[in-house]
Coordinates of C-alpha atoms and ligand atoms in Angstrom, one line a residue:
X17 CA -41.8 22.0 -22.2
X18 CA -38.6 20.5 -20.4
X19 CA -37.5 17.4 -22.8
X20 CA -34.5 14.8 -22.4
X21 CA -33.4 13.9 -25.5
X22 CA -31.6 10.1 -24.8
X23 CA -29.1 9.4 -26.8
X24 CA -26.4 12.0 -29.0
X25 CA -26.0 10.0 -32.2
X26 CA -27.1 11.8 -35.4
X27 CA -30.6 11.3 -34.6
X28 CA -30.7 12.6 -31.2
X29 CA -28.6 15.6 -31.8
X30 CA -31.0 16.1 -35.0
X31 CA -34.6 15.9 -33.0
X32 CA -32.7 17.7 -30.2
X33 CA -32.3 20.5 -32.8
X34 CA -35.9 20.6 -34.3
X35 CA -37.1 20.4 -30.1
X36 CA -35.2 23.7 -29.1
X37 CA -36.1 25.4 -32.1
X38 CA -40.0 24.7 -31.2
X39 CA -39.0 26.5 -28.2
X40 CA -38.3 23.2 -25.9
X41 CA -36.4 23.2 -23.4
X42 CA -33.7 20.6 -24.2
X43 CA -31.5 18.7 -22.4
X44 CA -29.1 15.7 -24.2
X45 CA -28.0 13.2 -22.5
X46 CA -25.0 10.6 -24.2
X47 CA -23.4 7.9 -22.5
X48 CA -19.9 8.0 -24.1
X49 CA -17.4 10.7 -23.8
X50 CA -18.1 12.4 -26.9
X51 CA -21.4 12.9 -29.1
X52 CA -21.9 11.9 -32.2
X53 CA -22.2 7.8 -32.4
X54 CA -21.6 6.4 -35.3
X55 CA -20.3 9.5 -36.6
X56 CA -16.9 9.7 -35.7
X57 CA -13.6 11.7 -36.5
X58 CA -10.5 10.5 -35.2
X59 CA -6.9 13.0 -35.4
X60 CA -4.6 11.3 -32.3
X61 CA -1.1 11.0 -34.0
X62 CA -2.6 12.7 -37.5
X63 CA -1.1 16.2 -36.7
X64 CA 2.6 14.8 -38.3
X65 CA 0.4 14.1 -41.7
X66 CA -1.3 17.4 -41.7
X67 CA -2.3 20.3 -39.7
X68 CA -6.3 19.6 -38.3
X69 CA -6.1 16.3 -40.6
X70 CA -9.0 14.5 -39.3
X71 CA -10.7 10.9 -40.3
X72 CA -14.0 9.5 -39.8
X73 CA -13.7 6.2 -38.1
X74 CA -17.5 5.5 -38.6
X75 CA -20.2 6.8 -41.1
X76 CA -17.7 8.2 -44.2
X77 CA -20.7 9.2 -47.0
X78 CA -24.3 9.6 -47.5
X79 CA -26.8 9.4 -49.6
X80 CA -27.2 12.7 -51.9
X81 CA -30.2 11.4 -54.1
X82 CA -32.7 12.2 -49.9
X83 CA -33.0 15.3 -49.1
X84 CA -32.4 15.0 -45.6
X85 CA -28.8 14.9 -45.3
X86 CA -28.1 17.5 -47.7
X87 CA -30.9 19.7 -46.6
X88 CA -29.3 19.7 -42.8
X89 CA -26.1 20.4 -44.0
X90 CA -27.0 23.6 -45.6
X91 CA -29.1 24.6 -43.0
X92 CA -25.8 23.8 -40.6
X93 CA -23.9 26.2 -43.2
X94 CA -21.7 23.9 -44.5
X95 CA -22.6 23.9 -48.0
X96 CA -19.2 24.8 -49.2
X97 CA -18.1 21.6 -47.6
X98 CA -19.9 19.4 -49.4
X99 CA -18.0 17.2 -51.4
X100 CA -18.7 14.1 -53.9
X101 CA -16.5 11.2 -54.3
X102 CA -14.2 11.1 -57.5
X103 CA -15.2 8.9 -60.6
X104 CA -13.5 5.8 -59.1
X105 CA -15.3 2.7 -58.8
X106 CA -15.0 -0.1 -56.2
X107 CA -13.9 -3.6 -57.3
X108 CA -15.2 -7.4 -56.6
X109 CA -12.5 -9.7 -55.2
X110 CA -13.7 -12.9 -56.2
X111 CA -11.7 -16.5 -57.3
X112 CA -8.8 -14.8 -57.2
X113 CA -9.2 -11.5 -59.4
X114 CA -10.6 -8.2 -58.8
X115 CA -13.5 -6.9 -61.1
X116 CA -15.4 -3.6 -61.4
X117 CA -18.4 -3.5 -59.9
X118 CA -20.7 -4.2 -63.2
X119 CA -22.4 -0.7 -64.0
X120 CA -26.0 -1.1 -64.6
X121 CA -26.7 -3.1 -61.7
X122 CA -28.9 -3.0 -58.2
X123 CA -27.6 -5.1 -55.6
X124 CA -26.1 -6.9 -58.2
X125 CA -29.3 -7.2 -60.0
X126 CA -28.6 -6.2 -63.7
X127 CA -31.7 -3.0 -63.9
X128 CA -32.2 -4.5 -67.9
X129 CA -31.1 -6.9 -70.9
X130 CA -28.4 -4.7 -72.0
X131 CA -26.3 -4.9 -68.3
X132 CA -26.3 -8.1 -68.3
X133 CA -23.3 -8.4 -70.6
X134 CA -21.4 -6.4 -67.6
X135 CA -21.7 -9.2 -65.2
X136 CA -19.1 -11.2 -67.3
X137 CA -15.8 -11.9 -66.1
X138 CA -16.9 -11.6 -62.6
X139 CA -19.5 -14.5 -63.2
X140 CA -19.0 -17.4 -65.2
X141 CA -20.6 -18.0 -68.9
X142 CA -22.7 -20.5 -67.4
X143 CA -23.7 -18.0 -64.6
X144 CA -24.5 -15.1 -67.0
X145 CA -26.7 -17.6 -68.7
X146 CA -28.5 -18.3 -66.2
X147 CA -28.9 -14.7 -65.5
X148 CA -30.4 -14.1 -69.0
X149 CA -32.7 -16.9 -68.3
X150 CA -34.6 -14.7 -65.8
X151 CA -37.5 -14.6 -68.0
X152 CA -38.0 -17.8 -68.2
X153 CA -38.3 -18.9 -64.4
X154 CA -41.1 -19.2 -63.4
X155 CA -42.6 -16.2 -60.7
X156 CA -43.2 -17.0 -57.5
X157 CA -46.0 -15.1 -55.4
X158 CA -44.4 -13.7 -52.3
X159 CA -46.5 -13.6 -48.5
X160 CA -49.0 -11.1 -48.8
X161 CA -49.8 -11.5 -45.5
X162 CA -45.7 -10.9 -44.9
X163 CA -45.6 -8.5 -47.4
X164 CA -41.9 -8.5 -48.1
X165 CA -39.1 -11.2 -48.6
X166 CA -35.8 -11.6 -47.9
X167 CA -33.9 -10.1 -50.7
X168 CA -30.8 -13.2 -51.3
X169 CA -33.5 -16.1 -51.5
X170 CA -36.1 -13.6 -54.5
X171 CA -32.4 -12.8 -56.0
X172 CA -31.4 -16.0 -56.1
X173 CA -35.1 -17.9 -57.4
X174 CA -34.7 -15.4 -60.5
X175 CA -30.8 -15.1 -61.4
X176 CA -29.1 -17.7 -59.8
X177 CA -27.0 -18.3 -56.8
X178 CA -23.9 -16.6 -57.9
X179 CA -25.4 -13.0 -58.0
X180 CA -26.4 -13.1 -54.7
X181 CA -22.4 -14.7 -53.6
X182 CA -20.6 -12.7 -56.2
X183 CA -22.7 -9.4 -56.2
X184 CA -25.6 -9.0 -53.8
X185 CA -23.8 -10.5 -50.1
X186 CA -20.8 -8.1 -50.7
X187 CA -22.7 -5.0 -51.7
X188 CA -25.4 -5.7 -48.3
X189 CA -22.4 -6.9 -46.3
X190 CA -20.8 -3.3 -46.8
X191 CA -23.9 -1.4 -45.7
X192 CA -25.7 -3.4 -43.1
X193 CA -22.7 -6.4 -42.2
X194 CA -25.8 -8.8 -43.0
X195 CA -26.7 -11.3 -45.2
X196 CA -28.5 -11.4 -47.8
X197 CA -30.9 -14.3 -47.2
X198 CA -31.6 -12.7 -43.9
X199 CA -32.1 -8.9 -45.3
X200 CA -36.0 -7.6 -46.3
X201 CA -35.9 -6.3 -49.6
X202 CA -38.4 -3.2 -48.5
X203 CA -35.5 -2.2 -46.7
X204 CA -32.3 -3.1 -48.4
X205 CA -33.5 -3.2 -51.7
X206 CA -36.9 -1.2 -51.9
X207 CA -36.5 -1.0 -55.5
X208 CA -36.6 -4.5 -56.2
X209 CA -40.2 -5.0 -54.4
X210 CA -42.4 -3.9 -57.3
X211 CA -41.4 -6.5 -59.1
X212 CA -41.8 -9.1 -56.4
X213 CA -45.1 -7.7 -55.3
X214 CA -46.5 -7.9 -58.1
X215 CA -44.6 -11.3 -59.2
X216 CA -43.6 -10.2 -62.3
X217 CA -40.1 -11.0 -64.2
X218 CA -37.3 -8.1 -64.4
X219 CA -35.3 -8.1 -67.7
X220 CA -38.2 -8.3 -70.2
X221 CA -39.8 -5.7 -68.1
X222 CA -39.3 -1.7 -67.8
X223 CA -35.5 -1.0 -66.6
X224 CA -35.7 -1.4 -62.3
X225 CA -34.2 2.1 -62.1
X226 CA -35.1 5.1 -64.3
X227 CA -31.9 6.4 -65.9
X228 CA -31.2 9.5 -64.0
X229 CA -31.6 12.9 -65.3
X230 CA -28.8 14.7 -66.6
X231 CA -29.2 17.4 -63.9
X232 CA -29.7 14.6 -61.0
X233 CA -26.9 15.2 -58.0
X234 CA -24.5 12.1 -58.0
X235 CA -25.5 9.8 -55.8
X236 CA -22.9 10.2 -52.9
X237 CA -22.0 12.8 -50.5
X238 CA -19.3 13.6 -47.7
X239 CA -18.2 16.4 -46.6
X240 CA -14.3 18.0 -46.9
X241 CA -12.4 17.3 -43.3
X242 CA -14.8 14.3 -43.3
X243 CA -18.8 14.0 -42.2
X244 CA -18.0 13.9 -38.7
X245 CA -17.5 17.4 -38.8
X246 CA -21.6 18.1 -39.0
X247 CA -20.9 16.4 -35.2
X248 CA -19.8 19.8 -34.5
X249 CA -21.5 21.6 -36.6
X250 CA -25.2 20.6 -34.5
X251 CA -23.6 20.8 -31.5
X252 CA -22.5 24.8 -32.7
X253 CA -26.1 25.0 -33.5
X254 CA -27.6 23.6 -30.5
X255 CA -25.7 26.0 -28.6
X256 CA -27.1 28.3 -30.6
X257 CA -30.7 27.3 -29.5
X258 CA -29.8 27.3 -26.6
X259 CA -29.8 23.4 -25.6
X260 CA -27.6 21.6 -22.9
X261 CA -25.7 18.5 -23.7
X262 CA -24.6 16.4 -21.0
X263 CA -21.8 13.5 -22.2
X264 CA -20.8 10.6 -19.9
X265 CA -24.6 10.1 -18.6
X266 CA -26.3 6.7 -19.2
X267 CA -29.7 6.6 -18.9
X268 CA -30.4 3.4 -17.1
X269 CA -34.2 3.9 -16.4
X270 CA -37.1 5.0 -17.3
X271 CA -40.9 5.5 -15.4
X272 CA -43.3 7.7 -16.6
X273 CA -45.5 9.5 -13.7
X274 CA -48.2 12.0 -12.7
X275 CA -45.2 14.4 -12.8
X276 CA -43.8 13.9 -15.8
X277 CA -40.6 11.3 -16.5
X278 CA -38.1 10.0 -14.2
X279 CA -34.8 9.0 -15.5
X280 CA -32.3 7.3 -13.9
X281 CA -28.7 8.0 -14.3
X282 CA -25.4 7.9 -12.4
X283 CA -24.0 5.0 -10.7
X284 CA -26.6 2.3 -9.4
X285 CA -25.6 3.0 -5.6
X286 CA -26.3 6.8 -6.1
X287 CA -28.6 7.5 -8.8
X288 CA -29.3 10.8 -10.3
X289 CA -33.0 11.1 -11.3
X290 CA -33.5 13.9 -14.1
X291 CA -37.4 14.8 -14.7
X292 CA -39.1 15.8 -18.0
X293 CA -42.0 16.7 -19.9
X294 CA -41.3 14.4 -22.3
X295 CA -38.4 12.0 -23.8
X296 CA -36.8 11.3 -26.8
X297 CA -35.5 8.6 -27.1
X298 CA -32.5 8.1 -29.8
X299 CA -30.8 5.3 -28.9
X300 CA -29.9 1.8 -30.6
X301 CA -32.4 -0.9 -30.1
X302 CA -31.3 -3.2 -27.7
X303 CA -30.7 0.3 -25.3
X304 CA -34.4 1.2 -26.4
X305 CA -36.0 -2.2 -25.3
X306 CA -34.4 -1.8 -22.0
X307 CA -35.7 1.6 -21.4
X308 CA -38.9 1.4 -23.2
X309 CA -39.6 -2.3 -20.6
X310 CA -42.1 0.1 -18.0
X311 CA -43.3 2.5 -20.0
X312 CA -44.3 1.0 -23.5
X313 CA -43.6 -2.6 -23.7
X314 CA -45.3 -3.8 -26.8
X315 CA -42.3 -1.4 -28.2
X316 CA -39.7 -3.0 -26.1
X317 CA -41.1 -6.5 -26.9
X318 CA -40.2 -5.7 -30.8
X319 CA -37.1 -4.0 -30.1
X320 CA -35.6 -6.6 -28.5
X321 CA -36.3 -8.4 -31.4
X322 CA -34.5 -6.7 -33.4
X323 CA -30.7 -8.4 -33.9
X324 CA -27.5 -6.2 -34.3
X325 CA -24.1 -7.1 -36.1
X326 CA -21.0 -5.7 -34.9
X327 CA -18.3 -4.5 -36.9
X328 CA -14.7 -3.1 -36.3
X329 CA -13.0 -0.1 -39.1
X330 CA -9.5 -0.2 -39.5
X331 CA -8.2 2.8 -40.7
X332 CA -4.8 3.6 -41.9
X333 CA -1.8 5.8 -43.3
X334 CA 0.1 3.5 -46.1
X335 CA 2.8 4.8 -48.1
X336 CA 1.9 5.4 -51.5
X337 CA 4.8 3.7 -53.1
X338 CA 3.3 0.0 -50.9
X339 CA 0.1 0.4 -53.1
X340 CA 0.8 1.0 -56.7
X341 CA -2.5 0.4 -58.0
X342 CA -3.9 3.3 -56.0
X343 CA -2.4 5.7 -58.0
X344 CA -2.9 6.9 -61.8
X345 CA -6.3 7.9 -63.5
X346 CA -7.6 3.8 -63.5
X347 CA -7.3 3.4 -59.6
X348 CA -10.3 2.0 -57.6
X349 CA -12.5 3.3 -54.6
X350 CA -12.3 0.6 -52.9
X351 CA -12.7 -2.9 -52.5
X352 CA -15.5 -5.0 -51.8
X353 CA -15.0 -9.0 -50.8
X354 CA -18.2 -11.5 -50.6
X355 CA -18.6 -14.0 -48.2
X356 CA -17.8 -17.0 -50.2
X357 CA -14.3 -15.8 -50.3
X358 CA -14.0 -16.6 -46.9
X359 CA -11.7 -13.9 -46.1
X360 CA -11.6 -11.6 -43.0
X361 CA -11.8 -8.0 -44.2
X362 CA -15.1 -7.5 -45.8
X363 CA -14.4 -4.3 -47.5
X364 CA -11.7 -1.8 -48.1
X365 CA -12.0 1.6 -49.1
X366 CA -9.1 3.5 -50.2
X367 CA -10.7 6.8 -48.8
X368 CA -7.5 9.2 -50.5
X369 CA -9.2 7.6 -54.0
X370 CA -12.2 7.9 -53.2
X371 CA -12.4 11.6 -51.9
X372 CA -10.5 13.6 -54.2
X373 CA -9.9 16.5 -51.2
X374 CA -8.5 13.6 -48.5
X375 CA -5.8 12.7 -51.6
X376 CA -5.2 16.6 -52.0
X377 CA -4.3 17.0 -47.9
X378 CA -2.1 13.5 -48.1
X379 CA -0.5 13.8 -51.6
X380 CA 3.0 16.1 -49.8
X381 CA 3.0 13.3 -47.5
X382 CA 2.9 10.5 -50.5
X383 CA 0.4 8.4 -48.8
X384 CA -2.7 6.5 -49.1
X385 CA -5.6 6.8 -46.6
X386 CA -7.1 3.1 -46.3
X387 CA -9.9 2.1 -44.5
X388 CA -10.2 -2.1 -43.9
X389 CA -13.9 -3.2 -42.7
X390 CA -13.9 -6.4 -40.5
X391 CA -17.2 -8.5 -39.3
X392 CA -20.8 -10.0 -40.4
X393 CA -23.7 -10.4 -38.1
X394 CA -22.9 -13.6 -36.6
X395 CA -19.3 -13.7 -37.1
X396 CA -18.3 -12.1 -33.4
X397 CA -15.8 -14.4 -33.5
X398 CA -13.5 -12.5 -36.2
X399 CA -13.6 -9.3 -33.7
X400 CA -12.2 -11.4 -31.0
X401 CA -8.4 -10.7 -31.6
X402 CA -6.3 -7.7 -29.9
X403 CA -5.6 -4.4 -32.1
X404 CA -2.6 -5.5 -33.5
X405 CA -3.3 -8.8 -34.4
X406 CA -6.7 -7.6 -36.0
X407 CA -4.8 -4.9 -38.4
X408 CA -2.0 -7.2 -39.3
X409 CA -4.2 -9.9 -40.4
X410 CA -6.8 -7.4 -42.2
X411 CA -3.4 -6.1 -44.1
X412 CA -2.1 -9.0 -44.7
X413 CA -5.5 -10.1 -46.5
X414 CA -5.3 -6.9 -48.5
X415 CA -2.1 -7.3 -49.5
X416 CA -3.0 -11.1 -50.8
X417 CA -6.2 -9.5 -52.6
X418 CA -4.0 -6.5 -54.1
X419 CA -1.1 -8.7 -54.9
X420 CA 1.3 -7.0 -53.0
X421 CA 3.2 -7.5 -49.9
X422 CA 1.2 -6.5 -47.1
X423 CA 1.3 -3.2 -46.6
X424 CA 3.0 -1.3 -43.7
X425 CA 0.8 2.0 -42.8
X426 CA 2.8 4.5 -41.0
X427 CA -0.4 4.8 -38.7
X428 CA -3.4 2.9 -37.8
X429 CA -6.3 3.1 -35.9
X430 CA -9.1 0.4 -34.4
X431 CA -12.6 1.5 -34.0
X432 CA -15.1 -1.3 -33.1
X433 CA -18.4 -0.9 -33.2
X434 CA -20.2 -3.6 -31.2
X435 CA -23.8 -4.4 -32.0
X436 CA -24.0 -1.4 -34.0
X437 CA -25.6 -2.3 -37.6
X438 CA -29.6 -3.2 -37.2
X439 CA -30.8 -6.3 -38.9
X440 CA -33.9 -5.8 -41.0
X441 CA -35.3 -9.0 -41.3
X442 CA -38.1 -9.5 -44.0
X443 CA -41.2 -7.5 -42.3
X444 CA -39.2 -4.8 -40.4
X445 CA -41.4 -2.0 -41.5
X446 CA -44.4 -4.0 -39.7
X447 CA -41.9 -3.8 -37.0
X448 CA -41.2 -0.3 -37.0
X449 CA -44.9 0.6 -36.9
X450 CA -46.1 -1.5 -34.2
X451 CA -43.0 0.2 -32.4
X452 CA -44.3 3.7 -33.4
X453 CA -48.1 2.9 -32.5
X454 CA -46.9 1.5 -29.2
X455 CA -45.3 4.6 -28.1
X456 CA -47.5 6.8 -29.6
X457 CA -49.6 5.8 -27.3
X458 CA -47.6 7.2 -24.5
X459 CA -48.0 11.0 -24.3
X460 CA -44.9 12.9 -24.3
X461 CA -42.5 10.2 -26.0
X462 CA -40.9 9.1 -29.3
X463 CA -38.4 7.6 -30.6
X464 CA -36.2 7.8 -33.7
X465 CA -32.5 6.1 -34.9
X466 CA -31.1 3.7 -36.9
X467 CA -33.5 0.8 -36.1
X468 CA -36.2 2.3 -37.4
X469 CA -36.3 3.7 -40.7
X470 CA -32.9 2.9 -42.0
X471 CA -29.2 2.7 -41.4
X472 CA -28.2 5.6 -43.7
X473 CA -28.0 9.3 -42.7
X474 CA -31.0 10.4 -44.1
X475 CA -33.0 7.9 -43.0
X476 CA -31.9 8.5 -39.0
X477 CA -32.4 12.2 -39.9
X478 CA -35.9 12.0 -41.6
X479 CA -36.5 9.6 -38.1
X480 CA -35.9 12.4 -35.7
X481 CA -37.6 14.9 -37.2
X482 CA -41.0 12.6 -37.4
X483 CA -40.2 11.6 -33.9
X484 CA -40.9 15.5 -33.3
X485 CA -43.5 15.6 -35.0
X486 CA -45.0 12.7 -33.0
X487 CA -43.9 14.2 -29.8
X488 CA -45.0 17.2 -30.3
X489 CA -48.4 16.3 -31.3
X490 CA -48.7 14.2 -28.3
X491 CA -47.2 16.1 -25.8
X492 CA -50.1 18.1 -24.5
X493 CA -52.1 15.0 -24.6
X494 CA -52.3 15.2 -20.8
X495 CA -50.0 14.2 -18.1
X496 CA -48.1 10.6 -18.2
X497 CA -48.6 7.5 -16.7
X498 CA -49.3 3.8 -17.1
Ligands
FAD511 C1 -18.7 1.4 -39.2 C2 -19.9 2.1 -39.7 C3 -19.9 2.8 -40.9 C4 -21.0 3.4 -41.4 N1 -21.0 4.1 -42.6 C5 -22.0 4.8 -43.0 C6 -21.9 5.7 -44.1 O1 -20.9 5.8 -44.7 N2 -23.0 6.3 -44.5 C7 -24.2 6.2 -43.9 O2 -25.2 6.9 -44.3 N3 -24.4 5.5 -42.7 C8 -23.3 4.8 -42.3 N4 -23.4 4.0 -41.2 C9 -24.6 4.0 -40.4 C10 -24.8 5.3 -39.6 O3 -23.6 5.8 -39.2 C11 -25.8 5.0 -38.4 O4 -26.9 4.3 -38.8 C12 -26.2 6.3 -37.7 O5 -25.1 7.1 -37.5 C13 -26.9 6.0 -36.5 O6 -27.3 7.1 -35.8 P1 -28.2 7.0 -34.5 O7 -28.3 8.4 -33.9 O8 -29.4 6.2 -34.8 O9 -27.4 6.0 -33.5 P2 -25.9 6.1 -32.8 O10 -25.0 6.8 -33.7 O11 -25.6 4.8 -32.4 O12 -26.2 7.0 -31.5 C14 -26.7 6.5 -30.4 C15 -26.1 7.3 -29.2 O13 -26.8 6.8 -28.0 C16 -25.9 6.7 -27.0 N5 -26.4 5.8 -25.9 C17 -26.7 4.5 -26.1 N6 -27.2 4.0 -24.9 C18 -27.4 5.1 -24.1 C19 -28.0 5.2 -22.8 N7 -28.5 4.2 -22.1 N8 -28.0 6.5 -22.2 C20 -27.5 7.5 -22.9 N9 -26.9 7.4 -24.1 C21 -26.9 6.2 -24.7 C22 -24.6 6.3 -27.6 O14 -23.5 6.6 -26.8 C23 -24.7 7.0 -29.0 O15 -23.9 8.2 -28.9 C24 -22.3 3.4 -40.6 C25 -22.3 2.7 -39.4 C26 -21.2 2.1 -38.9 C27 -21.2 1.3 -37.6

């Protein structure tokens, strides 16, 4: 079976995998230069700082707690590389000071009685008593016909606006550049939904998360010389498999026919039409709903739907001696900045910190790897500024929030990543599965990525490899057409 996999983010190059090694013929086809997406290294102007010193400009960590990620990074043979982030913690910037991030919280949620105490400091007394007043508000039954809620207004109705400013909006801004009052809990927060479903109160009840076992992996994962590198790892292994992958090839249509599927590519005044057996279709969502329009449109209808933020990572080379409080046993990860701040970077994370084998390659060099995260769904308008102007400002603000003068890397680098964070509003797993059914019923296609399942690597993996699944079992349902 001849398949076009569209799209060579994680997820495409992942079902692209699992295809070829069910004996598929596979073909990938990216639009940009290089594979990969969101996972991205970048080493222009690094070689001074370190011989094959790269650093990912996109994705940076994932989730160790899945199995996905870790599974497929084994399987790549790059268990030795994997890595987990030293013992530093990220702080709050908020009125003026910087605060750990409490321990024992979810979102900002405290998971029992006993965290609440760590909320201090960062919240007011009058805010941590309204906090410890959770058991006392009274529940409120969520939609069943909804079934979910957005997770800022539930955080809010039990503990009080100043979690969900202080704690939740930074911690959701960091992952998904959303907002809280516009995020589904079954999503963002799954672990909270229990407790909403069933409209009970939290802190008189069972801890929200189980302490984990003393043998449980820590949470986080990257990999040493960054997670961009399983980029090339798949790509080894594809070739392996013995898959093609085309870069520089947008996929601008696609009609399904008694022949199998057309797809249109190359410049509209000369198009190159490719043909398959069956697609897969890895692409963001407002790509998907374009291509999906002919073929399955109930699916395109919800894609299109589905809203994007866009985001811009500045990373940089600082000079130790400009960052003071980077250095010595008591330094922090990173950074974290809510909305009510009114600020323009978002989040920093001081990436030499936070991965103890990134400080290890830049500590002859004496210098700190920073990385400054800039924009919220809905906030465009922060993006609009030239390179320079964007990194001088975002400095400048981390300079004011360190209290230091702001620093002056020795290199920097913009990556901007337009519409390129998925907004799941309250109901988006309703969304998802109308969006599966509707191309499930179209023999011989799938689709998998980021807007379906999750933003996280995991989740895009553990999407490809059920859009497989899915496309495999329909496949040889017959030919295709509408
Ligand atoms: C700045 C940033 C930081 C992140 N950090 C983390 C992190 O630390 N940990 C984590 O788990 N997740 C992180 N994420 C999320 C994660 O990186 C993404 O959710 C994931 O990589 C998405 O993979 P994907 O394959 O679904 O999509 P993408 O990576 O977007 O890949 C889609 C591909 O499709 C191609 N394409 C688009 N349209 C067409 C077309 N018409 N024809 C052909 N090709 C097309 C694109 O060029 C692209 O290569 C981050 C995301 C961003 C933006």
């Amino acid at each position: 079976m001849r398949v076009i996999v569209v799209g060579g983010g994680l997820a495409g190059l992942v079902g692209a995998l699992r295809l070829a090694q069910q004996g598929c013929a596979v073909t990938v086809l990216d639009a940009a230069r290089e594979v990969g997406g969101k996972l991205a290294l970048r080493a222009p102007g690094l070689e001074e700082f370190g011989a094959d010193l790269e650093l990912d400009v996109g994705a940076e960590s994932m989730i160790a707690r899945r199995p996905e990620a870790v599974r497929l990074v084994a399987e790549l043979g790059l268990a030795e590389q994997l890595v987990h982030p030293g013992p530093a913690r990220p702080l709050i910037a908020s009125r003026g000071a910087l605060y750990p991030l409490p321990a024992g919280t979810l979102m900002g949620v405290p998971v029992d009685r006993r965290s609440v105490a760590n909320l201090r400091g960062l919240l007011t007394d009058a805010e941590v008593a309204r906090v410890e007043a959770e058991p006392t508000v009274p529940v409120r039954p969520v939609d069943p016909a909804l079934a979910d809620v957005a997770v800022g207004g539930w955080v809010a109705h039990r503990f009080g606006r100043a979690v969900v400013d202080r704690l939740t909006e930074p911690l959701l801004g960091g992952v998904y550049a959303g907002h809280a009052d516009e995020l589904s809990m079954r999503m963002a927060v799954p672990q909270l939904w229990p407790r909403a479903a069933a409209a009970e109160t939290v802190l008189d009840g069972p801890p929200l998360t189980p302490p984990p076992a003393p043998d449980a992996p820590p949470v986080f994962a990257g990999l040493r010389g960054g997670v961009g590198t399983l980029v090339r790892a798949l790509l080894a292994a594809l070739a392996a498999a013995g898959a093609t992958v085309r870069t520089g090839v947008t996929v601008r249509a696609l009609t399904p026919g008694p022949e199998g599927w057309a797809l249109e590519t190359g410049p509209a005044p000369a198009p190159e039409v490719l043909r398959a057996d069956a697609v897969l279709l890895a692409v963001p969502a407002p790509a998907a709903a374009k291509l999906l329009a002919a073929a399955a449109p109930a699916a395109a209808d919800e894609l299109a739907g589905l809203r994007t933020a866009s985001v811009a990572v500045i990373s940089t080379l600082i000079p130790a001696a400009q960052l003071p409080g980077l250095s010595g046993s008591q330094a922090a990860s990173g950074l974290l900045v809510p909305p009510v701040e009114e600020r323009l970077i978002k989040a920093a994370t001081f990436s030499s910190v936070k991965w103890p084998w990134l400080r290890d390659r830049l500590a002859a060099h004496e210098l700190h790897a920073v990385r400054l995260s800039v924009g919220r769904v809905g906030e465009e308008r922060s993006l609009q500024r030239g390179d320079p102007d964007l990194t001088a400002a975002a400095l400048a603000d981390l300079g004011d929030v360190l209290g230091v003068p702001a620093p002056e890397p020795v290199w920097s680098t913009v990556v901007r990543w337009g519409g390129s964070l998925p907004q799941y509003e309250p109901g988006h797993l309703a969304r998802a599965a109308a969006v599966r059914a509707a191309v499930r019923a179209v023999p011989g296609l799938a689709v998998a990525g980021a807007a379906l399942d999750g933003v996280g690597l995991p989740a895009v993996i553990g999407s490809a490899e059920r859009a497989v699944t899915d496309l495999l079992a329909t496949a040889g349902a017959g030919p295709v057409s509408t």
